[in-house]
């Protein structure tokens, strides 16, 4: 007994030692993040009489187990399971599977690493096993854009037929990096992906030209980085607009009749959405289509039907009738089908023919009847009708769509109407052509003759035709000078419209107009037109414009200009006079004070009133009894204008004899205005320079260098200025 216990203890020791120092092979397990992964662990006892006691799971080199199953109570079905916080709720150890497995659901990328499973038995030694878990992170769901950052999902479009389409697929995330592939149904269409950044893989798929085969085509972009999990994908379906494939008109290229409406049916196919059908005749759109159906039972053809009820008129003959099919969502997608109309109609009278004929008794007249008809193969018949009877006319013949009848009135009762009918395959003419046969005579004169345009050398006259007397007529015009009465011009025209050119301007002319046929001439119509004077019109030859100037406007403009010129001249004269008068007044004396340079004061001068000569003697005062003025600054100004060289030639004041000074008419012109005031009862001797008066006609610039005696005698009521000069030889 002791020996067996010792052997077991040694065996357990060596087994434990072997496990501690030995290594076991690692089993590699690959898990997909987000899915379930199983880590195997062998828990089978080595002998039947042994049993499982404890299972511990470790991760990496940690000493704390992350999962524990404790069966030491002896009941395996009631073992205790516990897991670390990081595996709570997503880890479970299953002993049902063989081998037993630790299930992680879901597994995370952070769960990758080396896992170690420790199994303790009651008898056998502890068993260890290892598993290397690798976690693959699948890529995120791809995003499809159009290259302009517009995300595309599910049904995209609609795109027009013939457009190009660019699909950009990007897949983000994934470890290892994923592959991005374009599929159409079960066929790869583009596997040329490339890495944009560390976590984004891109594949650009380009369809250069969209066609009808791409309608509702499904394209899938798949991203995958393993073969265990299904690839993630995004799918788009292309919706498209189609151009019309064909359009036609049923029972086309057939003649239409003006007598009854025709039903025209236009069919267009191939357009998506259904085409818009429009009718056109002669380049003009018709709005009278009665019915337009979206499509018929065969929806795959996108058939559109339009019905037009058309009753053409004669003017539509030869015009192009067409039906256009167009998809308004696609520019320049219209197609059309049609034919040139052949409109059948009964004969009708031509409007541009003569309906009035004049003839004399027993004189034959040829009456022409022309009709328009389709088909042009026609037959004619003629009748004569007056208020008394109707007679068939047999004397006629036919050329294509025209018939010529010869008729001769014998009596006054043979004047009336000739009736002409024509018949073709479309039917007989409803309203006959009516030609009036009347007695022939001279024409009536033209009516409403008016001068409608005139210039310096021409005028134009327009009239209305009068009755032509039943015969072809023409018109004549004579132009005469009003005073000389000589014929200047003769004109003959088929219409009463006359233009005369090359005339002299500003002249009046006498114009006579008359109508003429083989029976004679009408009375004359007289007009007196005139040509314009040359100033009345102003014509610009290079440009297309003309202007007329009224004579009254010319006269008013001249008067206004003359009046303005007179005002300017008067203004200049007045300004010139005022300027000279102001200078002469202010130039007599400067407004300065001159001290008495001769020594003694003269008390014999009386005061000069400043009201007589305000410009010469302003109101300034002088000290009583003295010859000195207070304002010496004026005297300084006066000295600036004074010529001292003249003063040197003057004798002393006391040596001037009274008889040596004689009165002369002189004009004083100082350089600038100055004045002097003289107190009452005082006398002052003034010196200045003078020029001879223009009355004596000397040179105005002749300087008189002789001394001048100025005696000022003033009193309270008046001032008197006497200029006394003495000339020296």
Coordinates of N, CA and C in Angstrom, one line a residue, residues 27-247:
X27 N -1.8 24.8 -31.4 CA -2.7 24.6 -32.5 C -3.2 26.0 -32.9
X28 N -3.1 26.2 -34.2 CA -3.4 27.5 -34.7 C -4.9 27.6 -35.0
X29 N -5.5 28.6 -34.5 CA -7.0 28.8 -34.7 C -7.2 30.2 -35.3
X30 N -8.0 30.3 -36.3 CA -8.3 31.5 -37.0 C -9.7 31.9 -36.7
X31 N -10.0 33.1 -36.2 CA -11.3 33.5 -35.9 C -11.6 34.8 -36.7
X32 N -12.9 35.0 -36.9 CA -13.4 36.2 -37.7 C -14.0 37.1 -36.7
X33 N -13.5 38.3 -36.6 CA -14.1 39.3 -35.7 C -15.6 39.4 -35.9
X34 N -16.3 39.4 -34.8 CA -17.7 39.5 -34.9 C -18.4 38.1 -35.0
X35 N -17.7 37.1 -35.2 CA -18.3 35.8 -35.3 C -17.9 34.9 -34.1
X36 N -18.2 33.6 -34.1 CA -17.9 32.7 -33.0 C -16.5 31.9 -33.4
X37 N -15.8 31.6 -32.3 CA -14.5 30.9 -32.4 C -14.4 29.9 -31.3
X38 N -13.9 28.7 -31.6 CA -13.8 27.6 -30.6 C -12.3 27.3 -30.4
X39 N -11.9 27.3 -29.1 CA -10.5 27.0 -28.8 C -10.5 25.6 -28.2
X40 N -9.9 24.6 -28.8 CA -10.0 23.2 -28.3 C -9.1 22.9 -27.1
X41 N -9.6 21.9 -26.3 CA -8.9 21.5 -25.1 C -9.2 20.1 -24.8
X42 N -8.3 19.2 -24.7 CA -8.5 17.7 -24.5 C -8.7 17.5 -23.0
X43 N -9.9 17.1 -22.6 CA -10.2 16.9 -21.2 C -10.5 15.4 -20.9
X44 N -10.2 14.5 -21.8 CA -10.5 13.1 -21.6 C -9.4 12.5 -20.6
X45 N -9.9 11.9 -19.5 CA -8.9 11.3 -18.6 C -8.1 10.2 -19.2
X46 N -6.9 10.0 -18.8 CA -6.0 9.0 -19.4 C -6.5 7.5 -19.1
X47 N -7.3 7.4 -18.0 CA -7.7 6.0 -17.7 C -9.2 6.1 -17.3
X48 N -9.9 5.0 -17.5 CA -11.4 5.1 -17.2 C -11.7 5.3 -15.8
X49 N -10.9 4.9 -14.9 CA -11.2 5.1 -13.5 C -10.8 6.5 -12.9
X50 N -10.4 7.3 -13.8 CA -10.0 8.7 -13.4 C -11.1 9.7 -13.8
X51 N -11.1 10.8 -13.2 CA -12.2 11.8 -13.5 C -11.6 13.2 -13.5
X52 N -12.3 14.1 -14.1 CA -12.0 15.5 -14.3 C -12.3 16.3 -13.0
X53 N -11.3 17.1 -12.6 CA -11.5 17.9 -11.4 C -11.6 19.4 -11.7
X54 N -10.6 19.9 -12.5 CA -10.5 21.4 -12.7 C -10.0 21.7 -14.1
X55 N -10.6 22.8 -14.7 CA -10.1 23.3 -16.0 C -9.8 24.8 -15.8
X56 N -8.6 25.2 -16.2 CA -8.2 26.6 -16.1 C -7.7 27.0 -17.5
X57 N -8.2 28.2 -17.9 CA -7.7 28.8 -19.2 C -6.9 30.1 -18.9
X58 N -5.7 30.1 -19.5 CA -4.9 31.3 -19.4 C -4.6 31.9 -20.8
X59 N -4.3 33.2 -20.8 CA -4.0 33.9 -22.0 C -2.6 34.5 -21.9
X60 N -1.7 34.1 -22.8 CA -0.4 34.6 -22.7 C 0.4 34.1 -21.5
X61 N 1.1 35.0 -20.9 CA 2.0 34.7 -19.7 C 1.3 35.1 -18.4
X62 N 0.0 35.4 -18.4 CA -0.6 35.8 -17.2 C -0.8 34.6 -16.2
X63 N -0.8 34.9 -14.9 CA -0.9 33.8 -13.9 C -2.3 33.6 -13.5
X64 N -3.2 34.6 -13.8 CA -4.6 34.6 -13.4 C -5.4 34.0 -14.5
X65 N -6.2 32.9 -14.2 CA -7.0 32.3 -15.3 C -8.1 33.3 -15.7
X66 N -8.4 33.2 -17.0 CA -9.5 34.1 -17.5 C -10.8 33.3 -17.6
X67 N -10.7 31.9 -17.5 CA -11.9 31.1 -17.5 C -11.6 29.9 -16.6
X68 N -12.6 29.5 -15.8 CA -12.4 28.4 -14.8 C -13.7 27.5 -14.9
X69 N -13.4 26.2 -14.9 CA -14.5 25.2 -14.7 C -14.1 24.3 -13.6
X70 N -14.9 24.3 -12.5 CA -14.5 23.6 -11.3 C -15.5 22.4 -11.2
X71 N -15.0 21.2 -11.2 CA -15.8 19.9 -11.1 C -15.3 19.1 -9.9
X72 N -14.7 19.7 -8.9 CA -14.2 19.0 -7.8 C -15.2 18.5 -6.8
X73 N -16.5 18.9 -7.0 CA -17.5 18.4 -6.1 C -18.0 17.0 -6.6
X74 N -17.4 16.6 -7.7 CA -17.7 15.2 -8.1 C -18.8 15.0 -9.1
X75 N -19.5 16.1 -9.4 CA -20.6 16.0 -10.4 C -20.3 16.8 -11.6
X76 N -20.0 16.2 -12.7 CA -19.5 16.9 -13.9 C -20.6 17.8 -14.5
X77 N -21.8 17.3 -14.5 CA -22.9 18.1 -15.1 C -23.3 19.3 -14.3
X78 N -22.8 19.4 -13.1 CA -23.1 20.6 -12.3 C -21.8 21.3 -11.9
X79 N -21.0 21.4 -12.9 CA -19.7 22.1 -12.6 C -20.0 23.6 -12.5
X80 N -19.0 24.3 -11.9 CA -19.1 25.8 -11.7 C -18.2 26.4 -12.8
X81 N -18.8 27.4 -13.5 CA -18.1 28.1 -14.6 C -18.0 29.6 -14.2
X82 N -16.8 30.1 -14.4 CA -16.6 31.5 -14.1 C -15.6 32.1 -15.1
X83 N -15.8 33.3 -15.5 CA -14.9 33.9 -16.5 C -14.5 35.3 -16.0
X84 N -13.4 35.8 -16.5 CA -12.9 37.1 -16.2 C -13.8 38.2 -16.8
X85 N -13.6 39.4 -16.3 CA -14.6 40.5 -16.7 C -14.5 40.7 -18.2
X86 N -13.3 40.5 -18.8 CA -13.2 40.8 -20.3 C -14.0 39.8 -21.1
X87 N -14.3 38.6 -20.6 CA -15.0 37.6 -21.3 C -16.4 37.4 -20.8
X88 N -16.9 38.2 -19.9 CA -18.2 38.0 -19.3 C -19.3 38.2 -20.4
X89 N -20.1 37.1 -20.5 CA -21.2 37.1 -21.4 C -21.0 36.6 -22.7
X90 N -19.7 36.4 -23.1 CA -19.4 35.9 -24.4 C -18.5 34.7 -24.5
X91 N -18.1 34.1 -23.3 CA -17.3 32.9 -23.2 C -18.0 31.8 -22.5
X92 N -17.8 30.6 -23.1 CA -18.5 29.4 -22.5 C -17.7 28.2 -22.9
X93 N -17.4 27.3 -21.9 CA -16.6 26.1 -22.1 C -17.6 24.9 -22.3
X94 N -17.5 24.3 -23.5 CA -18.4 23.2 -23.8 C -17.7 21.9 -23.7
X95 N -18.2 21.0 -22.8 CA -17.6 19.6 -22.6 C -18.3 18.6 -23.4
X96 N -19.3 19.0 -24.1 CA -20.1 18.1 -25.0 C -19.3 17.8 -26.2
X97 N -18.7 18.8 -26.8 CA -17.9 18.6 -28.0 C -16.6 17.8 -27.7
X98 N -16.2 17.1 -28.6 CA -14.9 16.3 -28.5 C -14.0 16.7 -29.6
X99 N -12.9 17.4 -29.3 CA -12.5 17.7 -28.0 C -13.4 18.9 -27.5
X100 N -13.3 19.1 -26.1 CA -14.0 20.2 -25.5 C -13.4 21.5 -26.0
X101 N -14.3 22.5 -26.1 CA -13.8 23.8 -26.6 C -14.3 25.0 -25.8
X102 N -13.4 26.0 -25.8 CA -13.8 27.3 -25.1 C -14.4 28.1 -26.3
X103 N -15.6 28.5 -26.2 CA -16.3 29.3 -27.2 C -16.3 30.7 -26.9
X104 N -15.8 31.5 -27.8 CA -15.9 33.0 -27.7 C -16.8 33.5 -28.8
X105 N -17.9 34.1 -28.3 CA -18.9 34.6 -29.3 C -19.5 35.9 -28.8
X106 N -19.3 37.0 -29.5 CA -18.4 37.1 -30.7 C -17.0 37.3 -30.2
X107 N -16.1 37.0 -31.2 CA -14.7 37.2 -30.9 C -14.3 38.6 -31.4
X108 N -13.4 39.2 -30.7 CA -12.9 40.6 -31.0 C -11.5 40.5 -31.5
X109 N -11.1 41.6 -32.2 CA -9.7 41.6 -32.7 C -8.7 41.6 -31.5
X110 N -9.1 42.2 -30.4 CA -8.3 42.2 -29.2 C -8.1 40.9 -28.6
X111 N -9.0 39.9 -28.9 CA -8.9 38.5 -28.4 C -7.7 37.7 -28.9
X112 N -7.1 38.2 -30.0 CA -6.0 37.4 -30.6 C -4.9 37.2 -29.6
X113 N -4.2 36.0 -29.6 CA -3.1 35.7 -28.7 C -3.0 34.2 -28.5
X114 N -2.1 33.8 -27.5 CA -1.9 32.4 -27.2 C -2.7 32.1 -26.0
X115 N -3.5 31.0 -26.1 CA -4.3 30.5 -25.0 C -3.8 29.2 -24.5
X116 N -3.8 29.0 -23.2 CA -3.3 27.7 -22.6 C -4.4 27.1 -21.7
X117 N -4.6 25.9 -22.0 CA -5.7 25.2 -21.2 C -5.0 24.2 -20.2
X118 N -5.4 24.3 -19.0 CA -4.8 23.4 -17.9 C -6.0 22.5 -17.4
X119 N -5.7 21.2 -17.5 CA -6.8 20.2 -17.0 C -6.2 19.4 -15.9
X120 N -6.9 19.4 -14.7 CA -6.5 18.6 -13.5 C -7.4 17.4 -13.4
X121 N -6.8 16.2 -13.2 CA -7.6 15.0 -13.0 C -7.4 14.6 -11.5
X122 N -8.3 13.6 -11.2 CA -8.2 13.1 -9.8 C -6.9 12.3 -9.6
X123 N -6.6 11.5 -10.6 CA -5.5 10.5 -10.5 C -4.3 11.0 -11.4
X124 N -4.6 11.1 -12.6 CA -3.6 11.4 -13.6 C -3.0 12.8 -13.4
X125 N -1.9 13.0 -14.1 CA -1.2 14.2 -13.9 C -1.9 15.3 -14.7
X126 N -1.6 16.5 -14.4 CA -2.2 17.7 -15.0 C -1.8 17.8 -16.5
X127 N -2.7 18.1 -17.3 CA -2.5 18.2 -18.8 C -2.6 19.6 -19.3
X128 N -1.7 20.0 -20.1 CA -1.6 21.3 -20.7 C -1.8 21.2 -22.2
X129 N -2.5 22.2 -22.8 CA -2.6 22.3 -24.2 C -2.6 23.8 -24.6
X130 N -2.1 24.1 -25.8 CA -2.0 25.5 -26.2 C -2.7 25.7 -27.6
X131 N -3.2 26.9 -27.7 CA -3.8 27.3 -29.0 C -3.5 28.8 -29.4
X132 N -3.0 28.9 -30.6 CA -2.7 30.3 -31.1 C -3.9 30.9 -31.9
X133 N -4.5 31.9 -31.3 CA -5.7 32.4 -31.9 C -5.3 33.7 -32.7
X134 N -5.7 33.6 -34.0 CA -5.6 34.8 -34.9 C -7.0 35.3 -35.3
X135 N -7.2 36.6 -35.2 CA -8.5 37.2 -35.5 C -8.4 38.0 -36.7
X136 N -9.2 37.7 -37.7 CA -9.3 38.4 -38.9 C -10.5 39.5 -38.8
X137 N -10.1 40.7 -39.1 CA -11.1 41.8 -39.0 C -11.7 42.0 -40.4
X138 N -12.9 41.7 -40.7 CA -13.5 41.9 -42.1 C -13.6 43.4 -42.4
X139 N -13.6 43.8 -43.7 CA -13.7 45.2 -44.0 C -15.2 45.6 -43.8
X140 N -15.3 47.0 -43.8 CA -16.7 47.5 -43.7 C -17.4 47.4 -45.0
X141 N -18.7 47.6 -45.0 CA -19.5 47.6 -46.2 C -19.0 48.6 -47.2
X142 N -18.8 48.2 -48.4 CA -18.3 49.2 -49.4 C -19.3 50.4 -49.6
X143 N -18.7 51.5 -50.0 CA -19.5 52.7 -50.4 C -19.3 53.0 -51.9
X144 N -20.4 53.1 -52.6 CA -20.3 53.4 -54.0 C -20.7 54.9 -54.3
X145 N -19.9 55.6 -55.0 CA -20.2 57.0 -55.4 C -20.0 57.1 -56.9
X146 N -20.4 58.3 -57.4 CA -20.3 58.6 -58.8 C -19.0 59.3 -59.2
X147 N -18.1 59.4 -58.3 CA -16.9 60.2 -58.5 C -17.0 61.6 -58.2
X148 N -18.2 62.1 -57.8 CA -18.4 63.4 -57.4 C -19.0 63.5 -56.0
X149 N -18.6 62.5 -55.2 CA -19.0 62.4 -53.8 C -20.5 62.2 -53.6
X150 N -21.2 61.8 -54.6 CA -22.6 61.5 -54.5 C -22.8 60.0 -54.2
X151 N -23.3 59.6 -53.1 CA -23.4 58.2 -52.7 C -24.5 57.6 -53.5
X152 N -24.2 56.4 -54.1 CA -25.2 55.7 -54.9 C -25.7 54.5 -54.2
X153 N -27.0 54.2 -54.2 CA -27.5 53.0 -53.5 C -28.7 52.5 -54.3
X154 N -28.8 51.2 -54.3 CA -30.0 50.6 -54.9 C -30.2 51.0 -56.3
X155 N -31.4 51.6 -56.7 CA -31.7 52.0 -58.0 C -31.1 53.4 -58.3
X156 N -30.3 53.5 -59.3 CA -29.6 54.8 -59.6 C -30.0 55.2 -61.0
X157 N -29.9 56.5 -61.2 CA -30.3 57.1 -62.5 C -31.6 57.8 -62.4
X158 N -32.3 58.0 -63.5 CA -32.0 57.3 -64.8 C -30.9 58.1 -65.6
X159 N -30.1 57.3 -66.3 CA -29.1 57.9 -67.2 C -29.5 57.7 -68.6
X160 N -29.1 58.7 -69.5 CA -29.5 58.7 -70.9 C -28.7 57.8 -71.7
X161 N -29.4 57.2 -72.6 CA -28.7 56.3 -73.6 C -27.5 57.1 -74.2
X162 N -26.3 56.4 -74.3 CA -25.2 57.1 -74.9 C -24.3 57.8 -73.9
X163 N -24.8 58.0 -72.6 CA -24.0 58.7 -71.6 C -22.9 57.7 -71.1
X164 N -21.9 58.2 -70.4 CA -20.9 57.4 -69.7 C -21.2 57.4 -68.2
X165 N -20.8 56.3 -67.6 CA -21.1 56.2 -66.1 C -19.8 55.8 -65.4
X166 N -19.5 56.4 -64.3 CA -18.3 56.1 -63.5 C -18.8 55.7 -62.1
X167 N -18.4 54.5 -61.7 CA -18.8 54.0 -60.4 C -17.5 53.8 -59.6
X168 N -17.4 54.4 -58.4 CA -16.3 54.4 -57.5 C -16.7 53.6 -56.3
X169 N -16.0 52.5 -56.0 CA -16.2 51.7 -54.8 C -15.1 51.8 -53.9
X170 N -15.3 52.1 -52.6 CA -14.3 52.2 -51.6 C -14.7 51.3 -50.4
X171 N -13.7 50.6 -49.9 CA -13.9 49.7 -48.7 C -12.9 50.2 -47.7
X172 N -13.4 50.4 -46.5 CA -12.6 50.9 -45.4 C -12.4 49.8 -44.3
X173 N -11.2 49.8 -43.7 CA -11.0 48.9 -42.6 C -10.5 47.5 -43.2
X174 N -10.5 46.5 -42.2 CA -10.1 45.2 -42.6 C -8.7 44.9 -42.3
X175 N -8.5 43.7 -41.7 CA -7.1 43.3 -41.3 C -7.1 41.7 -41.5
X176 N -6.4 41.3 -42.5 CA -5.5 42.0 -43.4 C -6.3 42.9 -44.4
X177 N -5.6 43.7 -45.3 CA -6.3 44.5 -46.3 C -7.2 43.7 -47.2
X178 N -8.3 44.2 -47.6 CA -9.3 43.5 -48.4 C -9.0 43.7 -49.9
X179 N -9.7 42.9 -50.6 CA -9.7 43.0 -52.1 C -11.1 43.5 -52.5
X180 N -11.2 44.5 -53.4 CA -12.4 45.1 -53.8 C -12.6 44.8 -55.3
X181 N -13.7 44.1 -55.6 CA -14.0 43.6 -56.9 C -15.4 43.9 -57.4
X182 N -15.5 44.3 -58.7 CA -16.9 44.6 -59.3 C -17.4 43.4 -59.9
X183 N -18.7 43.1 -59.7 CA -19.3 41.9 -60.3 C -20.6 42.4 -61.0
X184 N -20.9 41.8 -62.1 CA -22.2 41.9 -62.8 C -22.9 40.6 -62.8
X185 N -23.9 40.4 -62.0 CA -24.5 39.1 -61.7 C -23.4 38.2 -61.1
X186 N -23.1 37.2 -61.8 CA -22.1 36.2 -61.3 C -20.7 36.3 -62.1
X187 N -20.5 37.4 -62.7 CA -19.3 37.6 -63.6 C -18.5 38.8 -63.1
X188 N -17.2 38.5 -62.9 CA -16.3 39.6 -62.5 C -16.1 40.6 -63.7
X189 N -16.4 41.9 -63.5 CA -16.2 42.9 -64.6 C -15.0 43.8 -64.3
X190 N -14.5 43.8 -63.1 CA -13.3 44.7 -62.8 C -12.8 44.3 -61.5
X191 N -11.5 43.8 -61.5 CA -10.8 43.4 -60.2 C -9.5 44.2 -60.0
X192 N -9.5 45.4 -60.6 CA -8.3 46.3 -60.6 C -8.4 47.2 -59.4
X193 N -8.4 46.7 -58.2 CA -8.4 47.6 -57.0 C -7.0 48.0 -56.6
X194 N -7.0 49.1 -55.8 CA -5.7 49.6 -55.4 C -6.0 50.3 -54.0
X195 N -4.9 50.4 -53.2 CA -4.9 51.0 -51.9 C -4.8 52.5 -52.0
X196 N -5.8 53.2 -51.4 CA -5.7 54.6 -51.4 C -5.0 55.1 -50.2
X197 N -5.3 54.6 -49.0 CA -4.6 54.9 -47.8 C -4.4 53.6 -47.0
X198 N -3.9 53.7 -45.8 CA -3.6 52.5 -45.0 C -4.9 51.7 -44.7
X199 N -6.0 52.3 -44.7 CA -7.3 51.6 -44.4 C -8.3 51.6 -45.5
X200 N -8.1 52.2 -46.6 CA -9.1 52.3 -47.7 C -8.5 51.7 -49.0
X201 N -9.4 50.8 -49.5 CA -9.1 50.2 -50.8 C -10.2 50.6 -51.8
X202 N -9.8 51.0 -53.0 CA -10.7 51.6 -54.0 C -10.6 50.8 -55.3
X203 N -11.8 50.8 -56.0 CA -11.9 50.2 -57.3 C -12.8 51.1 -58.1
X204 N -12.3 51.6 -59.3 CA -13.1 52.5 -60.1 C -13.5 51.8 -61.4
X205 N -14.8 51.7 -61.6 CA -15.4 51.0 -62.7 C -16.1 52.0 -63.7
X206 N -15.7 52.0 -64.9 CA -16.2 53.0 -65.9 C -16.9 52.3 -67.0
X207 N -18.1 52.8 -67.3 CA -18.8 52.3 -68.5 C -18.8 53.5 -69.5
X208 N -18.1 53.3 -70.6 CA -17.9 54.5 -71.5 C -19.2 54.9 -72.2
X209 N -20.0 53.9 -72.6 CA -21.2 54.2 -73.3 C -22.3 53.3 -72.8
X210 N -23.3 53.9 -72.2 CA -24.5 53.2 -71.8 C -25.4 52.8 -73.0
X211 N -25.8 51.6 -73.1 CA -26.7 51.2 -74.1 C -27.9 50.5 -73.5
X212 N -28.7 49.9 -74.4 CA -30.0 49.3 -73.9 C -29.7 48.1 -73.0
X213 N -28.5 47.4 -73.2 CA -28.2 46.2 -72.4 C -28.0 46.6 -71.0
X214 N -27.7 47.8 -70.7 CA -27.5 48.2 -69.3 C -28.7 48.6 -68.5
X215 N -29.9 48.5 -69.2 CA -31.1 48.8 -68.5 C -31.4 47.8 -67.4
X216 N -31.5 48.3 -66.1 CA -31.8 47.5 -65.0 C -30.7 46.4 -64.7
X217 N -29.5 46.7 -65.2 CA -28.3 45.9 -64.9 C -27.9 46.1 -63.5
X218 N -27.5 45.0 -62.8 CA -27.1 45.1 -61.4 C -25.6 44.9 -61.3
X219 N -25.0 45.8 -60.7 CA -23.5 45.8 -60.4 C -23.3 45.8 -58.9
X220 N -22.4 44.8 -58.5 CA -22.1 44.7 -57.1 C -20.6 44.9 -56.9
X221 N -20.4 45.6 -55.8 CA -19.0 45.8 -55.4 C -18.8 45.0 -54.1
X222 N -17.9 44.0 -54.2 CA -17.6 43.1 -53.0 C -16.2 43.4 -52.5
X223 N -16.2 43.4 -51.1 CA -14.9 43.5 -50.4 C -14.7 42.3 -49.5
X224 N -13.5 41.7 -49.5 CA -13.3 40.5 -48.7 C -11.8 40.3 -48.5
X225 N -11.5 39.8 -47.3 CA -10.1 39.5 -46.9 C -9.9 38.2 -46.3
X226 N -10.9 37.3 -46.5 CA -10.7 35.9 -46.1 C -11.7 35.0 -46.8
X227 N -11.5 33.7 -46.7 CA -12.4 32.7 -47.3 C -13.3 32.0 -46.4
X228 N -13.4 32.6 -45.2 CA -14.3 31.9 -44.1 C -15.6 32.7 -44.0
X229 N -15.5 34.0 -44.0 CA -16.7 34.8 -43.9 C -17.2 35.2 -45.2
X230 N -18.5 35.4 -45.4 CA -19.0 35.9 -46.7 C -18.5 37.4 -47.0
X231 N -18.2 37.7 -48.2 CA -17.7 39.1 -48.5 C -18.9 40.1 -48.3
X232 N -18.5 41.3 -47.9 CA -19.4 42.4 -47.8 C -19.6 43.1 -49.1
X233 N -20.8 43.5 -49.5 CA -21.0 44.0 -50.8 C -22.1 45.1 -50.8
X234 N -22.0 45.9 -51.8 CA -23.1 46.9 -52.1 C -23.5 46.8 -53.5
X235 N -24.8 46.9 -53.8 CA -25.3 46.7 -55.1 C -26.1 47.9 -55.6
X236 N -25.9 48.2 -56.9 CA -26.7 49.3 -57.5 C -27.3 48.7 -58.8
X237 N -28.5 49.3 -59.1 CA -29.2 48.9 -60.4 C -29.4 50.1 -61.2
X238 N -29.1 50.0 -62.5 CA -29.0 51.2 -63.4 C -30.4 51.3 -64.1
X239 N -31.0 52.5 -63.9 CA -32.2 52.9 -64.6 C -31.8 53.8 -65.8
X240 N -32.5 53.7 -66.9 CA -32.0 54.5 -68.1 C -33.2 55.1 -68.9
X241 N -32.9 56.1 -69.7 CA -33.8 56.7 -70.6 C -33.3 56.3 -72.0
X242 N -34.2 56.0 -72.9 CA -33.9 55.5 -74.3 C -34.4 56.5 -75.3
X243 N -33.7 56.6 -76.4 CA -34.2 57.4 -77.5 C -35.2 56.6 -78.3
X244 N -36.1 57.2 -79.0 CA -37.0 56.4 -79.9 C -36.2 55.7 -80.9
X245 N -36.6 54.4 -81.2 CA -36.0 53.6 -82.2 C -36.6 53.8 -83.6
X246 N -37.9 53.9 -83.6 CA -38.5 54.0 -85.0 C -39.8 54.8 -84.8
X247 N -40.2 55.4 -85.9 CA -41.6 56.0 -86.0 C -42.0 55.9 -87.4

